[in-house]
Structure formats: structure tokens, C-alpha cells
PDB file of C-alpha atoms in Angstrom:
ATOM      1  CA  MET A   1       0.000   0.000   0.000  1.00 86.00           C
ATOM      2  CA  GLN A   2       1.461   3.351  -1.065  1.00 95.00           C
ATOM      3  CA  TYR A   3       1.470   6.308   1.333  1.00 96.00           C
ATOM      4  CA  TYR A   4       1.794   9.986   0.473  1.00 97.00           C
ATOM      5  CA  PHE A   5       2.734  12.788   2.829  1.00 96.00           C
ATOM      6  CA  ASP A   6       3.516  16.436   3.212  1.00 96.00           C
ATOM      7  CA  ILE A   7       4.030  18.916   6.010  1.00 95.00           C
ATOM      8  CA  LEU A   8       1.852  21.966   6.482  1.00 96.00           C
ATOM      9  CA  PRO A   9       3.048  24.842   8.662  1.00 95.00           C
ATOM     10  CA  SER A  10      -0.028  26.081  10.532  1.00 96.00           C
ATOM     11  CA  PRO A  11      -0.991  28.476  13.330  1.00 95.00           C
ATOM     12  CA  ILE A  12      -0.944  25.509  15.736  1.00 94.00           C
ATOM     13  CA  GLY A  13       2.391  24.114  14.593  1.00 93.00           C
ATOM     14  CA  ASP A  14       3.562  21.906  11.760  1.00 94.00           C
ATOM     15  CA  LEU A  15       1.119  19.212  10.674  1.00 96.00           C
ATOM     16  CA  LEU A  16       2.332  15.978   9.098  1.00 95.00           C
ATOM     17  CA  ILE A  17      -0.377  14.864   6.645  1.00 97.00           C
ATOM     18  CA  LEU A  18      -0.448  11.210   5.616  1.00 97.00           C
ATOM     19  CA  ALA A  19      -2.740   9.691   2.989  1.00 98.00           C
ATOM     20  CA  GLN A  20      -3.260   6.725   0.770  1.00 95.00           C
ATOM     21  CA  GLU A  21      -4.385   7.162  -2.819  1.00 92.00           C
ATOM     22  CA  PHE A  22      -8.060   7.899  -2.136  1.00 94.00           C
ATOM     23  CA  ALA A  23      -8.328   8.810   1.556  1.00 97.00           C
ATOM     24  CA  LEU A  24      -6.609  10.741   4.297  1.00 98.00           C
ATOM     25  CA  LYS A  25      -5.155   8.480   7.017  1.00 98.00           C
ATOM     26  CA  GLU A  26      -3.509  10.771   9.585  1.00 97.00           C
ATOM     27  CA  ILE A  27      -2.718  14.300  10.635  1.00 97.00           C
ATOM     28  CA  VAL A  28       0.045  14.418  13.221  1.00 94.00           C
ATOM     29  CA  PHE A  29       0.929  17.423  15.369  1.00 92.00           C
ATOM     30  CA  GLN A  30       4.687  17.761  15.081  1.00 84.00           C
ATOM     31  CA  PRO A  31       6.724  18.641  18.183  1.00 76.00           C
ATOM     32  CA  LYS A  32       8.561  21.948  17.753  1.00 74.00           C
ATOM     33  CA  ASP A  33      11.981  20.589  18.600  1.00 69.00           C
ATOM     34  CA  GLN A  34      11.858  17.217  16.835  1.00 70.00           C
ATOM     35  CA  ALA A  35      12.471  16.210  13.256  1.00 68.00           C
ATOM     36  CA  HIS A  36       9.521  14.913  11.267  1.00 70.00           C
ATOM     37  CA  GLN A  37       9.190  11.130  11.300  1.00 77.00           C
ATOM     38  CA  ILE A  38       9.116  10.401   7.556  1.00 84.00           C
ATOM     39  CA  HIS A  39       9.216   6.817   6.315  1.00 89.00           C
ATOM     40  CA  PRO A  40      11.665   6.456   3.384  1.00 89.00           C
ATOM     41  CA  GLN A  41       9.033   4.747   1.204  1.00 93.00           C
ATOM     42  CA  TRP A  42       6.477   7.525   1.538  1.00 94.00           C
ATOM     43  CA  ILE A  43       6.070   9.798  -1.472  1.00 93.00           C
ATOM     44  CA  ARG A  44       5.859  13.551  -0.967  1.00 95.00           C
ATOM     45  CA  GLY A  45       2.604  15.013  -2.275  1.00 94.00           C
ATOM     46  CA  SER A  46      -0.444  13.812  -4.177  1.00 96.00           C
ATOM     47  CA  GLU A  47      -3.717  15.352  -5.334  1.00 97.00           C
ATOM     48  CA  LEU A  48      -5.334  14.319  -2.062  1.00 98.00           C
ATOM     49  CA  ILE A  49      -2.488  15.782  -0.016  1.00 98.00           C
ATOM     50  CA  ALA A  50      -2.773  19.053  -1.986  1.00 98.00           C
ATOM     51  CA  GLN A  51      -6.544  19.126  -1.413  1.00 98.00           C
ATOM     52  CA  THR A  52      -6.031  18.512   2.309  1.00 98.00           C
ATOM     53  CA  LYS A  53      -3.427  21.276   2.578  1.00 98.00           C
ATOM     54  CA  ASN A  54      -5.680  23.698   0.679  1.00 98.00           C
ATOM     55  CA  GLU A  55      -8.680  22.890   2.873  1.00 99.00           C
ATOM     56  CA  LEU A  56      -6.691  23.173   6.108  1.00 98.00           C
ATOM     57  CA  THR A  57      -5.214  26.499   4.985  1.00 98.00           C
ATOM     58  CA  ALA A  58      -8.708  27.794   4.140  1.00 98.00           C
ATOM     59  CA  TYR A  59      -9.992  26.518   7.508  1.00 98.00           C
ATOM     60  CA  PHE A  60      -7.256  28.294   9.468  1.00 97.00           C
ATOM     61  CA  SER A  61      -7.935  31.538   7.571  1.00 96.00           C
ATOM     62  CA  GLY A  62     -11.654  31.312   8.393  1.00 93.00           C
ATOM     63  CA  HIS A  63     -12.787  30.584   4.832  1.00 96.00           C
ATOM     64  CA  LEU A  64     -13.770  26.914   5.183  1.00 97.00           C
ATOM     65  CA  LYS A  65     -16.419  25.562   7.521  1.00 96.00           C
ATOM     66  CA  GLU A  66     -16.774  22.015   6.222  1.00 96.00           C
ATOM     67  CA  PHE A  67     -14.065  19.673   4.954  1.00 98.00           C
ATOM     68  CA  THR A  68     -14.685  17.614   1.817  1.00 97.00           C
ATOM     69  CA  VAL A  69     -11.499  15.555   1.795  1.00 98.00           C
ATOM     70  CA  GLN A  70     -12.156  11.822   2.058  1.00 97.00           C
ATOM     71  CA  VAL A  71     -11.020  10.195   5.309  1.00 97.00           C
ATOM     72  CA  ASN A  72     -10.354   6.589   6.241  1.00 96.00           C
ATOM     73  CA  PRO A  73      -9.087   6.552   9.823  1.00 97.00           C
ATOM     74  CA  SER A  74      -7.681   3.374  11.305  1.00 96.00           C
ATOM     75  CA  GLY A  75      -9.625   2.329  14.391  1.00 97.00           C
ATOM     76  CA  THR A  76     -12.094  -0.115  15.836  1.00 97.00           C
ATOM     77  CA  PRO A  77     -15.693  -0.145  14.581  1.00 97.00           C
ATOM     78  CA  PHE A  78     -16.741   1.539  17.845  1.00 97.00           C
ATOM     79  CA  GLN A  79     -14.119   4.288  17.471  1.00 98.00           C
ATOM     80  CA  LYS A  80     -15.220   4.859  13.874  1.00 98.00           C
ATOM     81  CA  LYS A  81     -18.816   5.184  15.054  1.00 97.00           C
ATOM     82  CA  ILE A  82     -17.732   7.837  17.567  1.00 98.00           C
ATOM     83  CA  TRP A  83     -15.634   9.695  14.980  1.00 98.00           C
ATOM     84  CA  LYS A  84     -18.535   9.667  12.503  1.00 97.00           C
ATOM     85  CA  GLU A  85     -20.730  11.263  15.177  1.00 97.00           C
ATOM     86  CA  VAL A  86     -18.031  13.814  16.023  1.00 98.00           C
ATOM     87  CA  MET A  87     -17.866  14.751  12.327  1.00 97.00           C
ATOM     88  CA  SER A  88     -21.550  15.732  12.524  1.00 97.00           C
ATOM     89  CA  ILE A  89     -20.848  18.511  15.073  1.00 96.00           C
ATOM     90  CA  PRO A  90     -21.151  21.725  13.050  1.00 96.00           C
ATOM     91  CA  TYR A  91     -18.407  24.304  12.686  1.00 96.00           C
ATOM     92  CA  GLY A  92     -18.553  26.824  15.522  1.00 94.00           C
ATOM     93  CA  LYS A  93     -20.509  24.511  17.848  1.00 94.00           C
ATOM     94  CA  VAL A  94     -19.446  22.233  20.677  1.00 93.00           C
ATOM     95  CA  CYS A  95     -20.992  19.247  22.352  1.00 93.00           C
ATOM     96  CA  SER A  96     -20.179  17.209  25.433  1.00 93.00           C
ATOM     97  CA  TYR A  97     -18.697  13.734  25.673  1.00 95.00           C
ATOM     98  CA  GLN A  98     -22.046  12.714  27.187  1.00 95.00           C
ATOM     99  CA  ASP A  99     -23.922  14.116  24.184  1.00 95.00           C
ATOM    100  CA  VAL A 100     -21.755  12.098  21.794  1.00 96.00           C
ATOM    101  CA  ALA A 101     -22.307   8.957  23.882  1.00 96.00           C
ATOM    102  CA  ASN A 102     -26.073   9.556  23.895  1.00 96.00           C
ATOM    103  CA  ASN A 103     -26.138  10.199  20.150  1.00 96.00           C
ATOM    104  CA  ILE A 104     -24.522   6.837  19.411  1.00 95.00           C
ATOM    105  CA  ASN A 105     -26.956   5.105  21.803  1.00 94.00           C
ATOM    106  CA  HIS A 106     -24.305   4.290  24.412  1.00 93.00           C
ATOM    107  CA  ALA A 107     -25.222   6.681  27.231  1.00 91.00           C
ATOM    108  CA  SER A 108     -22.704   5.151  29.628  1.00 92.00           C
ATOM    109  CA  ALA A 109     -19.792   5.442  27.168  1.00 91.00           C
ATOM    110  CA  CYS A 110     -18.558   8.979  27.998  1.00 91.00           C
ATOM    111  CA  ARG A 111     -15.084   7.739  28.869  1.00 93.00           C
ATOM    112  CA  ALA A 112     -14.952   5.594  25.743  1.00 94.00           C
ATOM    113  CA  VAL A 113     -15.789   8.710  23.725  1.00 95.00           C
ATOM    114  CA  GLY A 114     -12.891  10.479  25.438  1.00 93.00           C
ATOM    115  CA  ARG A 115     -10.518   7.591  24.715  1.00 95.00           C
ATOM    116  CA  ALA A 116     -11.607   7.438  21.062  1.00 96.00           C
ATOM    117  CA  ASN A 117     -11.055  11.178  20.709  1.00 95.00           C
ATOM    118  CA  ALA A 118      -7.619  10.838  22.305  1.00 95.00           C
ATOM    119  CA  GLN A 119      -6.764   8.275  19.612  1.00 97.00           C
ATOM    120  CA  ASN A 120      -8.312  10.213  16.722  1.00 97.00           C
ATOM    121  CA  PRO A 121      -5.764   9.893  13.894  1.00 98.00           C
ATOM    122  CA  ILE A 122      -7.200  12.804  11.873  1.00 98.00           C
ATOM    123  CA  PRO A 123      -7.644  15.749  14.254  1.00 98.00           C
ATOM    124  CA  ILE A 124      -9.150  18.978  12.943  1.00 98.00           C
ATOM    125  CA  ILE A 125     -10.935  17.211  10.076  1.00 98.00           C
ATOM    126  CA  ILE A 126     -12.488  14.766  12.551  1.00 98.00           C
ATOM    127  CA  PRO A 127     -13.161  17.702  14.898  1.00 97.00           C
ATOM    128  CA  CYS A 128     -12.653  16.161  18.326  1.00 96.00           C
ATOM    129  CA  HIS A 129     -11.675  19.659  19.510  1.00 96.00           C
ATOM    130  CA  ARG A 130     -15.434  20.418  19.439  1.00 95.00           C
ATOM    131  CA  VAL A 131     -16.090  17.921  22.240  1.00 95.00           C
ATOM    132  CA  ILE A 132     -15.939  19.424  25.723  1.00 91.00           C
ATOM    133  CA  GLY A 133     -16.837  18.456  29.270  1.00 88.00           C
ATOM    134  CA  LYS A 134     -20.492  18.283  30.345  1.00 84.00           C
ATOM    135  CA  SER A 135     -19.860  21.288  32.590  1.00 81.00           C
ATOM    136  CA  GLY A 136     -18.921  23.317  29.519  1.00 80.00           C
ATOM    137  CA  LYS A 137     -15.200  23.384  30.299  1.00 82.00           C
ATOM    138  CA  LEU A 138     -12.326  22.455  28.049  1.00 85.00           C
ATOM    139  CA  THR A 139     -11.056  19.000  28.852  1.00 85.00           C
ATOM    140  CA  GLY A 140      -8.396  16.754  27.361  1.00 82.00           C
ATOM    141  CA  TYR A 141      -7.058  17.023  23.855  1.00 86.00           C
ATOM    142  CA  ALA A 142      -4.271  14.855  22.463  1.00 85.00           C
ATOM    143  CA  GLY A 143      -2.704  17.911  20.835  1.00 86.00           C
ATOM    144  CA  GLY A 144      -2.838  19.888  24.082  1.00 87.00           C
ATOM    145  CA  LEU A 145      -5.487  22.208  25.480  1.00 90.00           C
ATOM    146  CA  ASP A 146      -3.740  25.245  23.978  1.00 90.00           C
ATOM    147  CA  ARG A 147      -4.284  23.812  20.484  1.00 93.00           C
ATOM    148  CA  LYS A 148      -7.882  22.905  21.324  1.00 93.00           C
ATOM    149  CA  GLN A 149      -8.479  26.473  22.449  1.00 92.00           C
ATOM    150  CA  LYS A 150      -6.888  27.885  19.273  1.00 93.00           C
ATOM    151  CA  LEU A 151      -8.979  25.606  17.041  1.00 95.00           C
ATOM    152  CA  LEU A 152     -12.172  26.655  18.812  1.00 95.00           C
ATOM    153  CA  SER A 153     -11.085  30.282  18.443  1.00 93.00           C
ATOM    154  CA  VAL A 154     -10.651  29.794  14.673  1.00 94.00           C
ATOM    155  CA  GLU A 155     -14.324  28.757  14.666  1.00 95.00           C
ATOM    156  CA  GLY A 156     -15.386  31.857  16.580  1.00 92.00           C
ATOM    157  CA  ILE A 157     -15.656  30.208  19.984  1.00 88.00           C
ATOM    158  CA  GLU A 158     -13.650  32.335  22.372  1.00 73.00           C
ATOM    159  CA  THR A 159     -12.571  30.527  25.496  1.00 63.00           C
ATOM    160  CA  GLU A 160     -10.018  32.727  27.253  1.00 50.00           C
ATOM    161  CA  GLU A 161     -12.360  35.163  28.975  1.00 44.00           C
ATOM    162  CA  ASN A 162     -15.175  32.809  29.893  1.00 49.00           C
ATOM    163  CA  PRO A 163     -14.463  29.083  29.653  1.00 51.00           C
ATOM    164  CA  ASN A 164     -18.029  28.295  30.712  1.00 49.00           C
ATOM    165  CA  GLN A 165     -19.734  30.182  27.892  1.00 51.00           C
ATOM    166  CA  PHE A 166     -20.039  27.202  25.592  1.00 53.00           C
ATOM    167  CA  LYS A 167     -23.435  26.613  24.101  1.00 52.00           C
ATOM    168  CA  LEU A 168     -23.766  22.916  23.468  1.00 52.00           C
ATOM    169  CA  PHE A 169     -24.943  21.827  20.017  1.00 53.00           C
TER     170      PHE A 169
END
């Protein structure tokens, strides 16, 4: 199976984008002080990689509210069900882990929703940053709460002054 990649500098740090021919597989937040982990058999760039970079750039500049790039994340069927639900949260809205669990008919699965989001291989496009605590507060994010806050800010959700202002979707 052939993999394609590229690196996108962004307002939240460099993003390593990894895809197969027809679907995006991963977006990885790159540590500031570490070299990118590039497999020697990966090929730099493809049409899908270019589309992903263009859409992410438009998103960060406030000109894109819905991604159209095809995704095929690796995960369990249950994780994929959670990620599909997370993808239905509209731009500029947030919802709680409990809401996601309820929407997939697993009301007691709040922690499983959190674990699935922590393992989300395609952050931003699978917008796990839009999932917050039931109290309305920012809680865990694999990329760090500062990135989560910046992503929500891109979508017009300001968190610095009043972290409890969130209106759940």
C-alpha cells in the first residue's frame, strides 16, 4: 500500500499529513523541537495531499467551515462510530462527551468517547476539539489544550475570557 505525505506549517504548529491514494489516514501534530518522522518509502505530495493542505489552509484563515477531503481513519468499529458522530458537530458549535455517547446510543460510554477522541488519527478534520466536558469546560485534547483552544477560536468560539460560555450543540 502506497502512502503519500507532506508537512503543512499552521498556526498551531507543523502538521504531518499522511494519505493513501483515495483517503486521508492521519494528521500528526509535530513537536517543535523534533524532526519529522518520515518513512523512506512515503512519497511527498499527491492530489489528495494538496486538497487537504488547501482545505486546512482555508480553515485556518476562516474561509472553510466544512471539509470535503475523504477520510479513512484506522480504528475499531466503535471508534469509527464515535468519529462519525463527532464529524456531525457543526463548525462553531461544541458538544459534550455525554452528548456524543447519547447520540450513538451508548449513554454510559462517555469515557470511551474520550478515549476514542484521544486516539483520533485525523484531528481537525475529525473535529474532536469540538467535544468538551459536560460542565462546559475544556477538557483533554491529544494535541494539548492550547491547540484545542486555538482551534475553537478559529471557529469563533472564544474561550479565554469565559471558559463556561459554551453553548452545546
